[in-house]
Amino acid sequence: MDLRVDNSADAAVERRRAVEATRQARIFNTRQRVMGLDLKALEQQVAERKEREEMEAQRERTFDLLRVNQDQVLMQQLHEEEERKSESNRDLIHYRAIRQRAEDTRDADLNFDRQRARGLSIPVPNSELGPASMQVFQGEGLGDKEKRRAQMEQTERVLRAQREQSEQLQRKNTHRELLKGRELVQQDLRAVQLDTLEEECKRAACIALSNYHLAQAAERAEKERNEQMRKEDEDMAEVRHMVTSDILTERPEAAQREGGRVEGSVGGPKVLTDRWRGMGPEQLSAIHKQREEQRLERERLREIDKQRDKAWDLQRMTVTREAEEEERRATELQKEKRTEMDRHNEQLAREQRQQ
């Protein structure tokens, strides 16, 4: 059975190595460390600014849609309120027409027209009716039309007052709702404006910081460019001086001191050693001639020394031979003396034996 190899540790090590390599590349970047300009950070700031602007535009569009929707909802509420008011008025009129008719009231018989009252037919014979059965009395029914008109006018005034009061109350409620909605919209707009101002302040701060960094980078680049130009000018001036000065020329006079030796110098050289380019042909021929004379003189002296050495060698050999000859003669003489002494001793010994 094959077991799965856990590569999480290796992946973690590789990830840490990549992070460390990125950090070292950022730290050891001389341009970024010296000039203080981080292009990746600037690009990230630009991307973040574009993203914030896009989010701001999206939020503005969202708030515009929200305002339009709120206006539409408010108009719909007003329309529905008008519809409810009209429906309520129609229901009220219908209810009054059905449930509050004048002929259905308790005193409807008193408010009827006298002629209509006289035209009523009672099925009971008049002979059987008593005083309590009388419906119309003498003097009644005078001014009924004016009374009904006055009552209708009063009822209309009351209804009109109630309707106006209801409409006024409805207008107050609608106005209060409008003010509340407008206040909420203003609060939202104020919050959006504050957020926009805050984002603009942050964006302005980022832009100012970026401009400051760019100005520093430009100033540093200008300083480096001026320093490079100054070094190049100095190098060119030095090269021009080296080319046009007497250092690289072949003039022997350039190495000669004015007036011979330098004042105050004792035994100083007659030429300037830093400008001397070598000797001329006459000087070289004189030196070669002098060197040849010196060589011949050395040869002569060497020959003399050789002859002297030979003479000394011959003398040493002669002295050595004489010393050897003298030593040989002394040895022979001593040998002869010893031989003579031996013979004499032998003679004495024989004479002594003979005695």
Coordinates of N, CA, C and O in Angstrom, one line a residue, residues 92-170:
L92 N -67.7 56.7 3.0 CA -68.5 57.5 4.0 C -69.8 57.9 3.3 O -70.9 57.9 3.9
I93 N -69.7 58.4 2.1 CA -70.9 58.8 1.3 C -71.8 57.7 1.1 O -73.0 57.8 1.3
H94 N -71.2 56.5 0.8 CA -72.1 55.3 0.6 C -72.7 54.9 1.9 O -73.9 54.5 1.9
Y95 N -72.0 54.9 3.0 CA -72.5 54.6 4.3 C -73.6 55.5 4.7 O -74.7 55.1 5.2
R96 N -73.4 56.8 4.5 CA -74.5 57.8 4.8 C -75.7 57.6 3.9 O -76.8 57.8 4.4
A97 N -75.4 57.3 2.7 CA -76.6 57.1 1.7 C -77.4 55.9 2.1 O -78.6 55.8 1.8
I98 N -76.7 54.9 2.7 CA -77.4 53.6 3.0 C -77.9 53.6 4.5 O -79.0 53.3 4.8
R99 N -77.0 53.9 5.4 CA -77.3 53.8 6.8 C -77.8 55.0 7.5 O -78.4 54.9 8.6
Q100 N -77.6 56.2 7.0 CA -78.1 57.4 7.6 C -79.1 58.2 6.8 O -78.9 59.4 6.6
R101 N -80.0 57.5 6.3 CA -81.1 58.2 5.5 C -82.0 58.9 6.4 O -82.2 58.5 7.6
A102 N -82.6 60.0 5.9 CA -83.5 60.8 6.7 C -84.8 60.1 7.1 O -85.3 60.3 8.2
E103 N -85.2 59.3 6.2 CA -86.5 58.6 6.4 C -86.3 57.4 7.4 O -87.3 56.9 7.9
D104 N -85.0 57.1 7.8 CA -84.8 56.0 8.7 C -84.6 56.5 10.1 O -84.5 55.7 11.1
T105 N -84.7 57.8 10.3 CA -84.5 58.3 11.7 C -85.8 58.2 12.5 O -86.9 57.9 11.9
R106 N -85.6 58.4 13.8 CA -86.8 58.2 14.7 C -87.8 59.4 14.5 O -89.0 59.2 14.6
D107 N -87.4 60.5 14.1 CA -88.3 61.7 13.9 C -88.5 61.9 12.4 O -88.7 63.0 12.0
A108 N -88.4 60.8 11.6 CA -88.6 61.0 10.2 C -90.0 61.4 9.8 O -90.2 62.2 8.9
D109 N -91.0 60.9 10.6 CA -92.4 61.2 10.4 C -92.6 62.7 10.7 O -93.6 63.3 10.1
L110 N -91.9 63.3 11.5 CA -92.0 64.7 11.8 C -91.4 65.6 10.7 O -91.8 66.7 10.6
N111 N -90.4 65.0 10.1 CA -89.7 65.8 9.1 C -90.2 65.6 7.7 O -89.7 66.3 6.7
F112 N -91.2 64.7 7.5 CA -91.8 64.5 6.2 C -92.5 65.7 5.8 O -93.0 66.5 6.6
D113 N -92.7 65.8 4.5 CA -93.6 66.9 4.0 C -95.0 66.7 4.4 O -95.5 65.5 4.5
R114 N -95.7 67.8 4.7 CA -97.1 67.7 5.2 C -98.0 67.1 4.2 O -98.9 66.3 4.5
Q115 N -97.8 67.5 2.9 CA -98.6 66.9 1.9 C -98.4 65.4 1.8 O -99.4 64.6 1.6
R116 N -97.1 65.0 2.0 CA -96.9 63.6 1.9 C -97.5 62.9 3.2 O -98.0 61.8 3.1
A117 N -97.4 63.7 4.3 CA -98.0 63.1 5.5 C -99.5 63.0 5.4 O -100.2 62.1 5.8
R118 N -100.1 64.0 4.7 CA -101.6 64.0 4.5 C -102.0 62.9 3.5 O -103.1 62.4 3.5
G119 N -101.1 62.5 2.7 CA -101.4 61.5 1.7 C -101.2 60.1 2.2 O -101.4 59.2 1.4
L120 N -100.8 60.0 3.5 CA -100.7 58.6 4.0 C -102.1 58.0 4.2 O -103.0 58.7 4.6
S121 N -102.2 56.8 3.9 CA -103.5 56.1 4.0 C -103.4 55.1 5.2 O -102.4 54.4 5.3
I122 N -104.2 55.3 6.1 CA -104.3 54.4 7.3 C -105.4 53.4 7.1 O -106.5 53.8 6.9
P123 N -105.1 52.2 7.2 CA -106.1 51.2 7.0 C -107.2 51.1 8.1 O -108.3 50.5 7.9
V124 N -106.9 51.7 9.2 CA -107.8 51.7 10.3 C -108.9 52.8 10.1 O -108.6 53.9 9.7
P125 N -110.2 52.4 10.3 CA -111.2 53.4 10.0 C -111.1 54.6 11.0 O -110.6 54.4 12.1
N126 N -111.5 55.8 10.6 CA -111.3 56.9 11.4 C -112.2 56.9 12.6 O -111.9 57.5 13.7
S127 N -113.3 56.1 12.6 CA -114.2 56.1 13.7 C -113.5 55.3 14.9 O -113.9 55.5 16.0
E128 N -112.6 54.5 14.6 CA -111.9 53.7 15.6 C -110.6 54.4 16.1 O -110.0 53.9 17.0
L129 N -110.2 55.5 15.5 CA -109.0 56.2 15.9 C -109.3 57.1 17.0 O -110.3 57.9 17.0
G130 N -108.4 57.2 18.0 CA -108.6 58.1 19.1 C -107.6 59.3 19.0 O -106.9 59.4 18.0
P131 N -107.6 60.0 20.2 CA -106.6 61.2 20.1 C -105.2 60.7 20.0 O -104.3 61.5 19.4
A132 N -104.9 59.6 20.5 CA -103.5 59.1 20.5 C -103.1 58.7 19.1 O -101.9 58.5 18.8
S133 N -104.0 58.5 18.2 CA -103.7 58.1 16.8 C -103.5 59.2 15.9 O -103.3 59.0 14.7
M134 N -103.5 60.4 16.3 CA -103.3 61.6 15.5 C -101.8 61.7 15.1 O -100.9 61.5 15.9
Q135 N -101.5 61.9 13.8 CA -100.2 62.0 13.3 C -99.8 63.4 12.9 O -98.6 63.8 13.0
V136 N -100.7 64.2 12.5 CA -100.4 65.5 12.1 C -101.4 66.4 12.9 O -102.6 66.2 12.9
F137 N -100.8 67.4 13.6 CA -101.6 68.3 14.4 C -101.6 69.7 13.7 O -100.8 70.0 12.8
Q138 N -102.5 70.5 14.1 CA -102.6 71.8 13.5 C -101.4 72.7 14.0 O -101.0 72.7 15.1
G139 N -100.8 73.4 13.0 CA -99.6 74.2 13.3 C -98.3 73.5 13.0 O -97.2 74.1 13.0
E140 N -98.3 72.1 12.9 CA -97.1 71.4 12.6 C -96.8 71.4 11.1 O -97.7 71.6 10.3
G141 N -95.5 71.2 10.8 CA -95.1 71.2 9.4 C -94.8 72.5 8.8 O -94.5 72.6 7.6
L142 N -94.8 73.6 9.6 CA -94.5 74.9 9.0 C -93.0 75.1 9.0 O -92.3 74.9 10.0
G143 N -92.4 75.4 7.9 CA -90.9 75.7 7.8 C -90.1 74.4 7.8 O -88.9 74.4 8.2
D144 N -90.7 73.3 7.4 CA -89.9 72.0 7.3 C -88.8 72.1 6.3 O -87.7 71.6 6.6
K145 N -89.0 72.7 5.2 CA -88.0 72.8 4.2 C -86.8 73.6 4.7 O -85.6 73.2 4.5
E146 N -87.1 74.7 5.3 CA -86.0 75.5 5.8 C -85.2 74.8 6.9 O -84.0 74.8 7.0
K147 N -86.0 74.0 7.8 CA -85.3 73.3 8.8 C -84.4 72.2 8.2 O -83.2 72.0 8.6
R148 N -84.9 71.5 7.2 CA -84.1 70.4 6.6 C -82.9 71.0 5.9 O -81.8 70.5 5.9
R149 N -83.1 72.2 5.2 CA -82.0 72.8 4.5 C -80.9 73.2 5.5 O -79.7 73.0 5.3
A150 N -81.4 73.8 6.7 CA -80.4 74.2 7.7 C -79.7 73.0 8.3 O -78.5 73.1 8.5
Q151 N -80.5 71.9 8.5 CA -79.8 70.7 9.0 C -78.8 70.2 8.0 O -77.7 69.7 8.4
M152 N -79.2 70.1 6.8 CA -78.3 69.6 5.7 C -77.0 70.5 5.6 O -75.9 70.0 5.5
E153 N -77.2 71.8 5.7 CA -76.1 72.7 5.7 C -75.2 72.5 6.9 O -74.0 72.5 6.8
Q154 N -75.8 72.4 8.1 CA -75.0 72.1 9.3 C -74.3 70.8 9.1 O -73.1 70.7 9.5
T155 N -75.0 69.8 8.6 CA -74.3 68.5 8.4 C -73.2 68.6 7.4 O -72.1 68.1 7.6
E156 N -73.4 69.4 6.4 CA -72.3 69.6 5.4 C -71.2 70.3 6.0 O -70.0 70.0 5.7
R157 N -71.5 71.3 6.8 CA -70.4 72.1 7.5 C -69.6 71.2 8.4 O -68.4 71.2 8.4
V158 N -70.3 70.4 9.2 CA -69.6 69.4 10.1 C -68.8 68.4 9.3 O -67.6 68.2 9.6
L159 N -69.4 67.9 8.2 CA -68.6 67.0 7.4 C -67.4 67.6 6.7 O -66.3 67.1 6.6
R160 N -67.7 68.9 6.3 CA -66.6 69.6 5.6 C -65.5 69.9 6.6 O -64.3 69.8 6.3
A161 N -65.9 70.3 7.9 CA -64.9 70.5 8.9 C -64.1 69.3 9.3 O -62.9 69.3 9.4
Q162 N -64.9 68.1 9.4 CA -64.2 66.9 9.7 C -63.2 66.5 8.5 O -62.1 66.0 8.8
R163 N -63.7 66.7 7.3 CA -62.9 66.3 6.1 C -61.6 67.2 6.1 O -60.5 66.8 5.8
E164 N -61.8 68.5 6.3 CA -60.7 69.4 6.4 C -59.7 69.1 7.5 O -58.5 69.1 7.3
Q165 N -60.3 68.7 8.7 CA -59.4 68.3 9.8 C -58.7 67.1 9.4 O -57.5 67.0 9.7
S166 N -59.4 66.1 8.8 CA -58.7 64.9 8.4 C -57.6 65.1 7.4 O -56.5 64.6 7.4
E167 N -58.0 66.0 6.4 CA -57.0 66.3 5.4 C -55.8 67.1 5.9 O -54.7 66.8 5.6
Q168 N -56.1 68.0 6.9 CA -55.0 68.7 7.5 C -54.1 67.8 8.3 O -52.9 67.9 8.3
L169 N -54.8 66.9 9.1 CA -54.0 65.9 9.8 C -53.2 65.0 8.9 O -52.0 64.7 9.1
Q170 N -53.8 64.6 7.7 CA -53.1 63.8 6.8 C -51.9 64.6 6.2 O -50.8 64.0 6.0

